[in-house]
PDB file of C-alpha atoms in Angstrom:
ATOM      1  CA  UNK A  19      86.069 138.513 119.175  1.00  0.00           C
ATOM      2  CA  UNK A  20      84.672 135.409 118.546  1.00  0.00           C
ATOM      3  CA  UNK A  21      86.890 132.231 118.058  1.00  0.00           C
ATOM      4  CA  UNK A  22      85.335 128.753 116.282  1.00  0.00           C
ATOM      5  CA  UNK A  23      86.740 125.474 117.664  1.00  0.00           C
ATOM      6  CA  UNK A  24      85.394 121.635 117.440  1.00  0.00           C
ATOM      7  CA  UNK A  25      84.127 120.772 120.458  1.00  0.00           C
ATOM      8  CA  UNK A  26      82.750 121.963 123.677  1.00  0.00           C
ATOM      9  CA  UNK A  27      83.746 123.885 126.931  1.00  0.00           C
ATOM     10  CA  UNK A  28      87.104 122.324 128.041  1.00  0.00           C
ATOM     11  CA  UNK A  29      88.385 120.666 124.729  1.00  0.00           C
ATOM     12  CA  UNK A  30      91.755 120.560 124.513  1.00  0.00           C
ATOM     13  CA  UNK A  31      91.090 122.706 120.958  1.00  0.00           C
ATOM     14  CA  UNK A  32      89.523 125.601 123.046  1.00  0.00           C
ATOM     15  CA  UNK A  33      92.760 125.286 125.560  1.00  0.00           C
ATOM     16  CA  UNK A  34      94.820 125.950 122.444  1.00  0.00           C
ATOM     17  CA  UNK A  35      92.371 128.560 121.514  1.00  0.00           C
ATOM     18  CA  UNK A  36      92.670 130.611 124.906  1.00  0.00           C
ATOM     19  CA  UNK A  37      96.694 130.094 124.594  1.00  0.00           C
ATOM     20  CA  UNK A  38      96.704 132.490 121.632  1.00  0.00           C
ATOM     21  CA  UNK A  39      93.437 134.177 121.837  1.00  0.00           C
ATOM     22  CA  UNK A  40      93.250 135.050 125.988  1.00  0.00           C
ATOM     23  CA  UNK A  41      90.252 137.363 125.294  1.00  0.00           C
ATOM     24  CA  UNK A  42      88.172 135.898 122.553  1.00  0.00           C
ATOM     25  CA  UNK A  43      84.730 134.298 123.367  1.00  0.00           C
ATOM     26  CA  UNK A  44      85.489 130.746 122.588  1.00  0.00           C
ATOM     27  CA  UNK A  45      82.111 129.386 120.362  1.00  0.00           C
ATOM     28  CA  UNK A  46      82.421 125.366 119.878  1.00  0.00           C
ATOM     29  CA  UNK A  47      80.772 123.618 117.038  1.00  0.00           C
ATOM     30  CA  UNK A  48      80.338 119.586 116.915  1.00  0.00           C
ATOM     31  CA  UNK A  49      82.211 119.132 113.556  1.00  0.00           C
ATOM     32  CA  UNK A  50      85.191 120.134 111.500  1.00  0.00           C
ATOM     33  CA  UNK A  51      83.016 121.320 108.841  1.00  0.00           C
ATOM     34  CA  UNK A  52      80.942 123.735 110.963  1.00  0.00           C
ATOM     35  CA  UNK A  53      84.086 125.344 112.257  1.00  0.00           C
ATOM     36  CA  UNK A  54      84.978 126.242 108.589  1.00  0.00           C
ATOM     37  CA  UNK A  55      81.834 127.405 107.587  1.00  0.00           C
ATOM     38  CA  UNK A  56      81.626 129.453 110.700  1.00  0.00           C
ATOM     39  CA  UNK A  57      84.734 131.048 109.500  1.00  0.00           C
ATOM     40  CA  UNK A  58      83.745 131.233 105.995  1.00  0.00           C
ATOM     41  CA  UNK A  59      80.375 132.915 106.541  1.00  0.00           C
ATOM     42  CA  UNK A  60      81.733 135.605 109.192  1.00  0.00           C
ATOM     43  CA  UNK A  61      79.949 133.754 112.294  1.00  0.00           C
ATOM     44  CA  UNK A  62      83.549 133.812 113.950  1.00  0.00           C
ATOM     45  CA  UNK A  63      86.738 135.626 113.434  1.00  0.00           C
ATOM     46  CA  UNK A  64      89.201 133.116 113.032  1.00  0.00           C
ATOM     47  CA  UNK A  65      89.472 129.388 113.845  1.00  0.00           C
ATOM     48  CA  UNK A  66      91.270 126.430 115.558  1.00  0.00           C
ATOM     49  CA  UNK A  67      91.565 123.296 114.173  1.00  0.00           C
ATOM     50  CA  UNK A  68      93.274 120.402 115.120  1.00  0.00           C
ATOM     51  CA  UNK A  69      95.957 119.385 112.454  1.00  0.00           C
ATOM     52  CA  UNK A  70      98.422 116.614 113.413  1.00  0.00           C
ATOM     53  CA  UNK A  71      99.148 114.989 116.642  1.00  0.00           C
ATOM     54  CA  UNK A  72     102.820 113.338 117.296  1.00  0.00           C
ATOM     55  CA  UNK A  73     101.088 110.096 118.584  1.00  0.00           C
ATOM     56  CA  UNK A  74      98.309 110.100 116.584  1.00  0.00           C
ATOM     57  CA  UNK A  75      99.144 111.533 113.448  1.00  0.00           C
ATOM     58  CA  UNK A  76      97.445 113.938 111.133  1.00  0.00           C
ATOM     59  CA  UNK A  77      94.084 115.075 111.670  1.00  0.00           C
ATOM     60  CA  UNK A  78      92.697 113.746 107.848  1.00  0.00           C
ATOM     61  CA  UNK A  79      89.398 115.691 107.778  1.00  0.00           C
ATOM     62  CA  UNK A  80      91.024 119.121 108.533  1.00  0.00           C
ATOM     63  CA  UNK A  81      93.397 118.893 105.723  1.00  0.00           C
ATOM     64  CA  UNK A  82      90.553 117.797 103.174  1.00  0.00           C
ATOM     65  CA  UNK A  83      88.602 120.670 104.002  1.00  0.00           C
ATOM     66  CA  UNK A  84      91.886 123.204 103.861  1.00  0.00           C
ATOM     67  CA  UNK A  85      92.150 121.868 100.145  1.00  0.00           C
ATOM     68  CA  UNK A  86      88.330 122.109  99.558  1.00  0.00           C
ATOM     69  CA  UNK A  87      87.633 125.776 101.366  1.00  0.00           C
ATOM     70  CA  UNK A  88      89.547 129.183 100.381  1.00  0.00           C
ATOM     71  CA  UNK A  89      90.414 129.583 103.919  1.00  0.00           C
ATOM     72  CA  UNK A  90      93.992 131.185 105.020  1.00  0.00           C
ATOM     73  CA  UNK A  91      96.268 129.542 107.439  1.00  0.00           C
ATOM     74  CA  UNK A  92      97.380 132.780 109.685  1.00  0.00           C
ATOM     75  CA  UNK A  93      99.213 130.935 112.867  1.00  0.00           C
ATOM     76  CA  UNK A  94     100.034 127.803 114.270  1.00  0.00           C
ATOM     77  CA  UNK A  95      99.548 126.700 117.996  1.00  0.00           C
ATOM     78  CA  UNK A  96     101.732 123.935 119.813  1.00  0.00           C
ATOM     79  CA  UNK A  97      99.739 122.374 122.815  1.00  0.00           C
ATOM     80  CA  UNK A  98     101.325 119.437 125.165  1.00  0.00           C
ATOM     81  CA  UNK A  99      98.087 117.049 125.575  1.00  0.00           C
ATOM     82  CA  UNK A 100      97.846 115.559 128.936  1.00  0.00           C
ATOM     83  CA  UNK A 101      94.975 113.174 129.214  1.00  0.00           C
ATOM     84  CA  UNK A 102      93.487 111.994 132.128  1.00  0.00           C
ATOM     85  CA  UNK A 103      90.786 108.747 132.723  1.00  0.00           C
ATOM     86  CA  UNK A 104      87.492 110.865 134.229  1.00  0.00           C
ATOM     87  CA  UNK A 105      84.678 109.409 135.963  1.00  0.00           C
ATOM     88  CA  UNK A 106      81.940 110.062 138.670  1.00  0.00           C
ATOM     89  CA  UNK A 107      83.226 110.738 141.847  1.00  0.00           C
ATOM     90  CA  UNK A 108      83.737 107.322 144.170  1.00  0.00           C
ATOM     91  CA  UNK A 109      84.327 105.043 140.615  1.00  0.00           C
ATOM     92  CA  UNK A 110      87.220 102.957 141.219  1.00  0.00           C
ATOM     93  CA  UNK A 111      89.955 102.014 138.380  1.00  0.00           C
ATOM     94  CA  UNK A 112      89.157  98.365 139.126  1.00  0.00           C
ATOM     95  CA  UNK A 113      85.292  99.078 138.143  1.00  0.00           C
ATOM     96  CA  UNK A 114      85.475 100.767 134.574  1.00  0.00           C
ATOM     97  CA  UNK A 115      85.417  98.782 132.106  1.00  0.00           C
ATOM     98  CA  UNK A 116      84.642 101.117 128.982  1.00  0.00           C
ATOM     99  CA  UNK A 117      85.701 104.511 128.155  1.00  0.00           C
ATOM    100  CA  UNK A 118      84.768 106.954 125.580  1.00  0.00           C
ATOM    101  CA  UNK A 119      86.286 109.921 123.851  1.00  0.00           C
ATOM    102  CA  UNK A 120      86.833 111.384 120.477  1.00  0.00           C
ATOM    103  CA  UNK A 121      88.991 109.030 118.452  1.00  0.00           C
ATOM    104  CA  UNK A 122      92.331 110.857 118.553  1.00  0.00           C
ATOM    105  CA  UNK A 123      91.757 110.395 122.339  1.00  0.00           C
ATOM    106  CA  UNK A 124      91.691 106.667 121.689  1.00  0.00           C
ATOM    107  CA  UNK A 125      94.138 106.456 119.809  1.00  0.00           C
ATOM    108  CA  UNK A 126      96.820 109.001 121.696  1.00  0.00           C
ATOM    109  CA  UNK A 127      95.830 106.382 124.542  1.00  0.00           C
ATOM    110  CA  UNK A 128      96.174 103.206 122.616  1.00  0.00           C
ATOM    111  CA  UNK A 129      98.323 101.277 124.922  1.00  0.00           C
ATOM    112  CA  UNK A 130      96.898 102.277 128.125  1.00  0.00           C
ATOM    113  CA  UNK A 131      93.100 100.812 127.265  1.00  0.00           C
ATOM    114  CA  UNK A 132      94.678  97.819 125.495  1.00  0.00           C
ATOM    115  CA  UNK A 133      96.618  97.502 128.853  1.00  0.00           C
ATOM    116  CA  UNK A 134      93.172  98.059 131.237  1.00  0.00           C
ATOM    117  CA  UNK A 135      91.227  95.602 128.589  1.00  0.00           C
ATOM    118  CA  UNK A 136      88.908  98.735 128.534  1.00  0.00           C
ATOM    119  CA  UNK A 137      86.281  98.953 125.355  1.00  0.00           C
ATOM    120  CA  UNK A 138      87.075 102.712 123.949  1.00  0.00           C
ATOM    121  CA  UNK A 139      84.256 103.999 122.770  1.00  0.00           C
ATOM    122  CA  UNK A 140      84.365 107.273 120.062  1.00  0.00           C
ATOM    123  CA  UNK A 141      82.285 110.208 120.507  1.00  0.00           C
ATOM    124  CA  UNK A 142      82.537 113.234 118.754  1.00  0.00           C
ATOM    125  CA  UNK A 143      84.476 115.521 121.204  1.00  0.00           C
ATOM    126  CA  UNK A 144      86.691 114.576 124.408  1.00  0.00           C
ATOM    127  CA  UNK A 145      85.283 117.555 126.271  1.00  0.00           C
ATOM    128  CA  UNK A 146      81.568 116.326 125.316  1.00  0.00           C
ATOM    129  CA  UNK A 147      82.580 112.737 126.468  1.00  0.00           C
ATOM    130  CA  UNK A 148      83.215 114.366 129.791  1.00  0.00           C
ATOM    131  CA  UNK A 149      79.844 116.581 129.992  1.00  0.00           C
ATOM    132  CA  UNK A 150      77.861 113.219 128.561  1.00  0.00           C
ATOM    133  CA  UNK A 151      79.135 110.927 131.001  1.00  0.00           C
ATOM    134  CA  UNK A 152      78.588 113.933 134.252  1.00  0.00           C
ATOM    135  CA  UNK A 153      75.115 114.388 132.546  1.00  0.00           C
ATOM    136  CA  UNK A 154      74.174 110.775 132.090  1.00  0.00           C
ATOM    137  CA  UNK A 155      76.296 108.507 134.236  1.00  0.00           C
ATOM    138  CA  UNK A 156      76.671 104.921 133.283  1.00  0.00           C
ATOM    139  CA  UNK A 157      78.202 101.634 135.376  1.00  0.00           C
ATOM    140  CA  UNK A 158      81.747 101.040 134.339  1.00  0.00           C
ATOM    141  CA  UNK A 159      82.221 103.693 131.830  1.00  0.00           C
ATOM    142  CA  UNK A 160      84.890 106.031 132.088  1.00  0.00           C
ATOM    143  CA  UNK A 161      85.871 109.521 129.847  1.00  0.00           C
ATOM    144  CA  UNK A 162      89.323 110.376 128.498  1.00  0.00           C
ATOM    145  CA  UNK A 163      89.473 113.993 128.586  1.00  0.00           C
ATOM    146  CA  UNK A 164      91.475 117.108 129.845  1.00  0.00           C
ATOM    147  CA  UNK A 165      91.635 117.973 133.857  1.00  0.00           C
ATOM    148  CA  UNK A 166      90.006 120.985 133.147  1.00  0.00           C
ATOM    149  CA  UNK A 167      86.919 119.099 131.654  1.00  0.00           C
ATOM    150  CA  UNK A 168      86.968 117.322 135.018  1.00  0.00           C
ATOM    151  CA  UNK A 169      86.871 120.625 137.057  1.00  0.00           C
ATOM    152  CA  UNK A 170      84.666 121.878 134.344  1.00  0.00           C
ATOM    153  CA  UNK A 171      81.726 119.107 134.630  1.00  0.00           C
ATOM    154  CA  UNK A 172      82.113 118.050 138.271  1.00  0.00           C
ATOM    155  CA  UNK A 173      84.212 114.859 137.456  1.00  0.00           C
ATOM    156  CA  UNK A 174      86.657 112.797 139.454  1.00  0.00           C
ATOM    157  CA  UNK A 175      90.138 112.197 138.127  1.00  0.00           C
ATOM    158  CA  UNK A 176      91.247 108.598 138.220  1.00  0.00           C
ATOM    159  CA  UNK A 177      93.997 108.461 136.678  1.00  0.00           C
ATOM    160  CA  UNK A 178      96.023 111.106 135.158  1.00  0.00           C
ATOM    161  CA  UNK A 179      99.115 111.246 132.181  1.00  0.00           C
ATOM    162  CA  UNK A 180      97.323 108.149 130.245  1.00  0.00           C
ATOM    163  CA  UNK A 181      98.663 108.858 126.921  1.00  0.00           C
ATOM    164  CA  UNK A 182     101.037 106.373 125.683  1.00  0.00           C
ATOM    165  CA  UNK A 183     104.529 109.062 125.164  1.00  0.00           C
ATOM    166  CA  UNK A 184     104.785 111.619 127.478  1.00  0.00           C
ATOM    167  CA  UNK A 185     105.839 113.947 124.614  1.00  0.00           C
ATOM    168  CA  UNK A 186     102.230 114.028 123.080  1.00  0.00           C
ATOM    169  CA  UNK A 187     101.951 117.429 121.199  1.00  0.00           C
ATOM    170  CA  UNK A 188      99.181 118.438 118.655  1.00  0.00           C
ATOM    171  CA  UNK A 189      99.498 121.058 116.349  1.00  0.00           C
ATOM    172  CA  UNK A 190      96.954 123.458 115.206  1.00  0.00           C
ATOM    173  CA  UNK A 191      95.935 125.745 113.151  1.00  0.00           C
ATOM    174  CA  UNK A 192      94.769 129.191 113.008  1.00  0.00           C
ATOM    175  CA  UNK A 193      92.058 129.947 110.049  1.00  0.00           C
ATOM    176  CA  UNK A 194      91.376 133.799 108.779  1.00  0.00           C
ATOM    177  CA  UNK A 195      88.922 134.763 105.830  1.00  0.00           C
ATOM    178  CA  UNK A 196      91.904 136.755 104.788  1.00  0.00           C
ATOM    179  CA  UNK A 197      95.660 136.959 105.498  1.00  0.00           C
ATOM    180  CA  UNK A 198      97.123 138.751 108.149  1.00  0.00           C
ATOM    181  CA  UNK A 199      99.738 141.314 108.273  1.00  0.00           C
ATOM    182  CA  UNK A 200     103.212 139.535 108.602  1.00  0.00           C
ATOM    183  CA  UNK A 201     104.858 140.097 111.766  1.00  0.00           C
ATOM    184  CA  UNK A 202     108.428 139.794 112.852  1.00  0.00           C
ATOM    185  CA  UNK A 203     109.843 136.388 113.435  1.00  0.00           C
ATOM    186  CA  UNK A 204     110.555 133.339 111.574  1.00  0.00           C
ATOM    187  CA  UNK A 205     107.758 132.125 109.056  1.00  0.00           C
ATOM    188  CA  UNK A 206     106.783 128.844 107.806  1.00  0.00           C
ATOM    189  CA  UNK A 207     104.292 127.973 104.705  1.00  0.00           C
ATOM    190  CA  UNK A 208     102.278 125.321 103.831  1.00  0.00           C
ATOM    191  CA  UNK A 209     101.467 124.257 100.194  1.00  0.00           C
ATOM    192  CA  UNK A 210      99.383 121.504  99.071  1.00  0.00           C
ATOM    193  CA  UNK A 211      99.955 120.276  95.189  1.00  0.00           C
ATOM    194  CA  UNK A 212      99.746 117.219  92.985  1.00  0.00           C
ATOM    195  CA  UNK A 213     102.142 115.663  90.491  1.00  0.00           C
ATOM    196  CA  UNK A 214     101.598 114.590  87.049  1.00  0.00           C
ATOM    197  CA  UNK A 215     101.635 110.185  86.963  1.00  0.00           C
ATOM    198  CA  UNK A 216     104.651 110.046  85.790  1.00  0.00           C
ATOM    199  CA  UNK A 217     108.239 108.721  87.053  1.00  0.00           C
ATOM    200  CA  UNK A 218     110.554 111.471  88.804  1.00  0.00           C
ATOM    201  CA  UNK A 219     107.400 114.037  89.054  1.00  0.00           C
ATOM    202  CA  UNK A 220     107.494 114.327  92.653  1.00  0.00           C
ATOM    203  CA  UNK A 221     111.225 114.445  92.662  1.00  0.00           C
ATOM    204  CA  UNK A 222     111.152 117.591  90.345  1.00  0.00           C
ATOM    205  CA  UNK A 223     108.777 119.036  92.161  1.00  0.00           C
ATOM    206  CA  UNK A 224     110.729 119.052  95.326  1.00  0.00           C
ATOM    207  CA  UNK A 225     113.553 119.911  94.082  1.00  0.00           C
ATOM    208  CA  UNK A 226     112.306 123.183  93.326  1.00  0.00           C
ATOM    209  CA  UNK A 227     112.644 123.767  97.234  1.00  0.00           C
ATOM    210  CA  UNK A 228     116.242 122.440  97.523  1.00  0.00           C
ATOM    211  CA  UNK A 229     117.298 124.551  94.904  1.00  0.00           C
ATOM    212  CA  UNK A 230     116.410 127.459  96.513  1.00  0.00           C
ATOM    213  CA  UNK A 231     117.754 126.167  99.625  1.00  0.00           C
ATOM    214  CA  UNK A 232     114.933 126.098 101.014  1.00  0.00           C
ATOM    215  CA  UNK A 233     114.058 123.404 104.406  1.00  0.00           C
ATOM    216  CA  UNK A 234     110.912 121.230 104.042  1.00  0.00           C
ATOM    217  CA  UNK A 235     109.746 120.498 107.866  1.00  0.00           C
ATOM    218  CA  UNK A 236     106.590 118.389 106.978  1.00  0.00           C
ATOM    219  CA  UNK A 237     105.891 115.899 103.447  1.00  0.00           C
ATOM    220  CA  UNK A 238     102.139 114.273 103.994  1.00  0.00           C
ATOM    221  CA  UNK A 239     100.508 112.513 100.887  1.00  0.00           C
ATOM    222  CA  UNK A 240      96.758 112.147 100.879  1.00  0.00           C
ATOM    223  CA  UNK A 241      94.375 110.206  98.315  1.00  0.00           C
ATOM    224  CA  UNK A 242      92.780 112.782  96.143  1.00  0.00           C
ATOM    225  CA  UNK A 243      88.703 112.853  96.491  1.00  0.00           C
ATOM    226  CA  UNK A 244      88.301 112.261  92.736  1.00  0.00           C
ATOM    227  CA  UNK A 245      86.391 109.266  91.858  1.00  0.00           C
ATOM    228  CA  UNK A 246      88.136 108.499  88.194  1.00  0.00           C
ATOM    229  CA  UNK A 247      91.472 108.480  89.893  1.00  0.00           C
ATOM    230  CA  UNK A 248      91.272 106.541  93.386  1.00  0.00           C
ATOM    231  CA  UNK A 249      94.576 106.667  95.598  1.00  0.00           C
ATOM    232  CA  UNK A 250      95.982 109.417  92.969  1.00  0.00           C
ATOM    233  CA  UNK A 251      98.453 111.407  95.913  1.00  0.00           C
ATOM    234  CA  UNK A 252      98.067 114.682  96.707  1.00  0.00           C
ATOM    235  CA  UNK A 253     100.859 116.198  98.562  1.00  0.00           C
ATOM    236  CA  UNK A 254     100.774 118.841 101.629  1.00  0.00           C
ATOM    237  CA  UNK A 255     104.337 120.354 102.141  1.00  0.00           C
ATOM    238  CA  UNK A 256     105.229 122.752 104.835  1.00  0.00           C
ATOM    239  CA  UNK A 257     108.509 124.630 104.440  1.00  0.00           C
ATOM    240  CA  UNK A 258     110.710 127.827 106.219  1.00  0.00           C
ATOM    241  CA  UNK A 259     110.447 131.190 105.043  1.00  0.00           C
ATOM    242  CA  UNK A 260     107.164 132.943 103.727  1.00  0.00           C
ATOM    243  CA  UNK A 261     106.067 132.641 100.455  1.00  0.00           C
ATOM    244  CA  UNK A 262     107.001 136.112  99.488  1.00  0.00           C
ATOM    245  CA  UNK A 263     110.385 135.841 100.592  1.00  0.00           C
ATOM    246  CA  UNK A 264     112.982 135.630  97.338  1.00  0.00           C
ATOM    247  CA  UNK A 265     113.720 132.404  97.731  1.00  0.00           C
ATOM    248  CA  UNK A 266     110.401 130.558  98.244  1.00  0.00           C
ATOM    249  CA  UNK A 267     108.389 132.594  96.079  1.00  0.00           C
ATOM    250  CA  UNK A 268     111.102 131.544  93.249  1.00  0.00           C
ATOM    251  CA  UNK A 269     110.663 128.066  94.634  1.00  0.00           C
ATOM    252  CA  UNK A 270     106.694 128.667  94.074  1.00  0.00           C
ATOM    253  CA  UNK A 271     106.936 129.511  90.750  1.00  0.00           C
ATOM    254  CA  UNK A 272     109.178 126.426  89.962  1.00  0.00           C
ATOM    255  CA  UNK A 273     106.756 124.107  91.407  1.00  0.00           C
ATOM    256  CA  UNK A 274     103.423 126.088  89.739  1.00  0.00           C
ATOM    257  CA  UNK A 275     105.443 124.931  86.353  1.00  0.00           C
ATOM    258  CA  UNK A 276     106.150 121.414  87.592  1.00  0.00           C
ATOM    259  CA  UNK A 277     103.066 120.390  89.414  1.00  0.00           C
ATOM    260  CA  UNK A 278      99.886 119.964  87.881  1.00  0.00           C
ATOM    261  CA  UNK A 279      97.934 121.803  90.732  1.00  0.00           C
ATOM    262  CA  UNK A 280      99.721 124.199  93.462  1.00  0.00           C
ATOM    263  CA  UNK A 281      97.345 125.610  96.479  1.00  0.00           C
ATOM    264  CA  UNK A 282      99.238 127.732  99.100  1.00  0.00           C
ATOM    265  CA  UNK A 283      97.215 127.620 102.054  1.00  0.00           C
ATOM    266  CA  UNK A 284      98.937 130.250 103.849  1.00  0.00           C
ATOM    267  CA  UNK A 285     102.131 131.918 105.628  1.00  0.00           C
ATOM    268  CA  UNK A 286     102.376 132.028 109.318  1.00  0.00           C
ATOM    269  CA  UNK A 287     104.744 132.772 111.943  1.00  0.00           C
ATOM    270  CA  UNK A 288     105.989 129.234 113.471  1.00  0.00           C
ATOM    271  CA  UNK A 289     105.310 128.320 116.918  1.00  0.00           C
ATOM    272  CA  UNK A 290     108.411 128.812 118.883  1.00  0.00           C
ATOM    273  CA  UNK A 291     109.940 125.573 120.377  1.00  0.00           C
ATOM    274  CA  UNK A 292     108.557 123.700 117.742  1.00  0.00           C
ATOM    275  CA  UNK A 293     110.097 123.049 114.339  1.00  0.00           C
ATOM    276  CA  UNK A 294     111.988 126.090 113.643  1.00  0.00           C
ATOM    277  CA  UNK A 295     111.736 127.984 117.067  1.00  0.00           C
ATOM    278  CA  UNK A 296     113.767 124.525 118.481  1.00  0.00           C
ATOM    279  CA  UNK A 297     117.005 125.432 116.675  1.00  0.00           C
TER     280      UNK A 297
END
């Protein structure tokens, strides 16, 4: 079975993958966008793709292309992210004075270059800052990356646990051409919609949850991509329960009646220890 991912060998995404897929043959793509088309077209099974990160925050260009694709959300995946400062073997801390990685590397490790009056650098892939810098070593620069990138592309760890909170945590998802059969154990959902411009819309709309009772665990606005309406919201909600349960597909129909547009991207069993698994 093969498995799409952004990134190359020893990304924390394909870590995430192999947590919930232990057999699959891992395929990495450089962008977002070719892991959904991969998907889409059949190339791979399923998919992993970053969506939020507790340090960070969420991952913007996966949830444009979950509004813009008519992929299903089938699972979510939990991963702690431990990031460690890689370089060739014999560099000293005291030497490297610029460091690369993708920019939710940077930015989970914010404070720690600030601290080191490092220069971060972005690249498209932590992983492939690792295998770039082993490949094509440069004076003074430095990777952030996983320790199995290091063991992975020959590379000495410096310095290890470089992220700025200890409880650094990114959340994926799991993409399917079509849902998947539901399973025991709790469910979440995850709905994107927008509102009408008008005072009290989004109130209404959300209310349709609480009246069913019904626990909201994430509320993320994003501008809409439409060029006659710039910064007009659009709203991704995820809430408890699967949307075919009695109260939340009640809930569902409230909001389709409310909200001028309603997507559900899909139902999914939650991670465990995360959200509702932590009660």
């Amino acid at each position: 079975m093969r498995v799409a991912f952004q990134g190359t060998e020893g990304a924390f995404s394909e870590e995430a993958l192999l947590k919930t897929f232990p057999e699959a043959i891992p395929v990495g793509f450089p962008t977002f966008h070719q892991v959904f088309s991969a998907v889409t077209t059949g190339e791979a099974e399923y998919g992993v793709v970053p969506v939020e990160n507790t340090t960070a925050g969420i991952i913007n260009q996966t949830y444009d292309l979950l509004l813009e694709t008519d992929l299903h959300v089938i699972g979510e995946i939990v991963l702690k992210v431990e990031h460690c400062l890689l370089a060739p073997k014999g560099t000293t801390l005291e030497s490297i004075r610029k460091v690369k990685s993708h920019p939710q590397g940077l930015a989970q490790c914010d404070g720690f270059i600030a601290r080191y009056k490092l220069e971060g650098i972005p690249v498209y892939d932590t992983a492939g800052a690792a295998r770039e810098l082993a490949e094509h070593p440069e004076p003074g620069m430095a990777a952030i990356a996983s320790r199995r990138a290091a063991e992975r592309y020959g590379l000495q760890v410096v310095l290890e646990g470089i992220q700025d909170f200890t409880g650094n945590y990114t959340r994926f998802f799991v993409l399917a051409r079509h849902d998947e059969p539901r399973r025991e154990g709790p469910y979440k959902t995850s709905v994107v919609f927008t509102t009408r411009h008008r005072p009290g819309e989004l109130l209404a709309a959300l209310q349709a949850f609480a009246d069913q009772g019904i626990n909201l665990v994430k509320l993320e606005s994003r501008p809409r991509r439409d060029p006659d309406k710039p910064f007009s919201p659009i709203f991704y909600v995820d809430f408890e329960g699967h949307a075919e349960d009695p109260g939340p597909s009640q809930a569902l129909l409230t909001l389709l009646r409310r909200a001028s547009f309603v997507k559900v991207l899909g139902s999914y069993p939650a991670a465990l220890g995360w959200g509702l698994g932590s009660k």
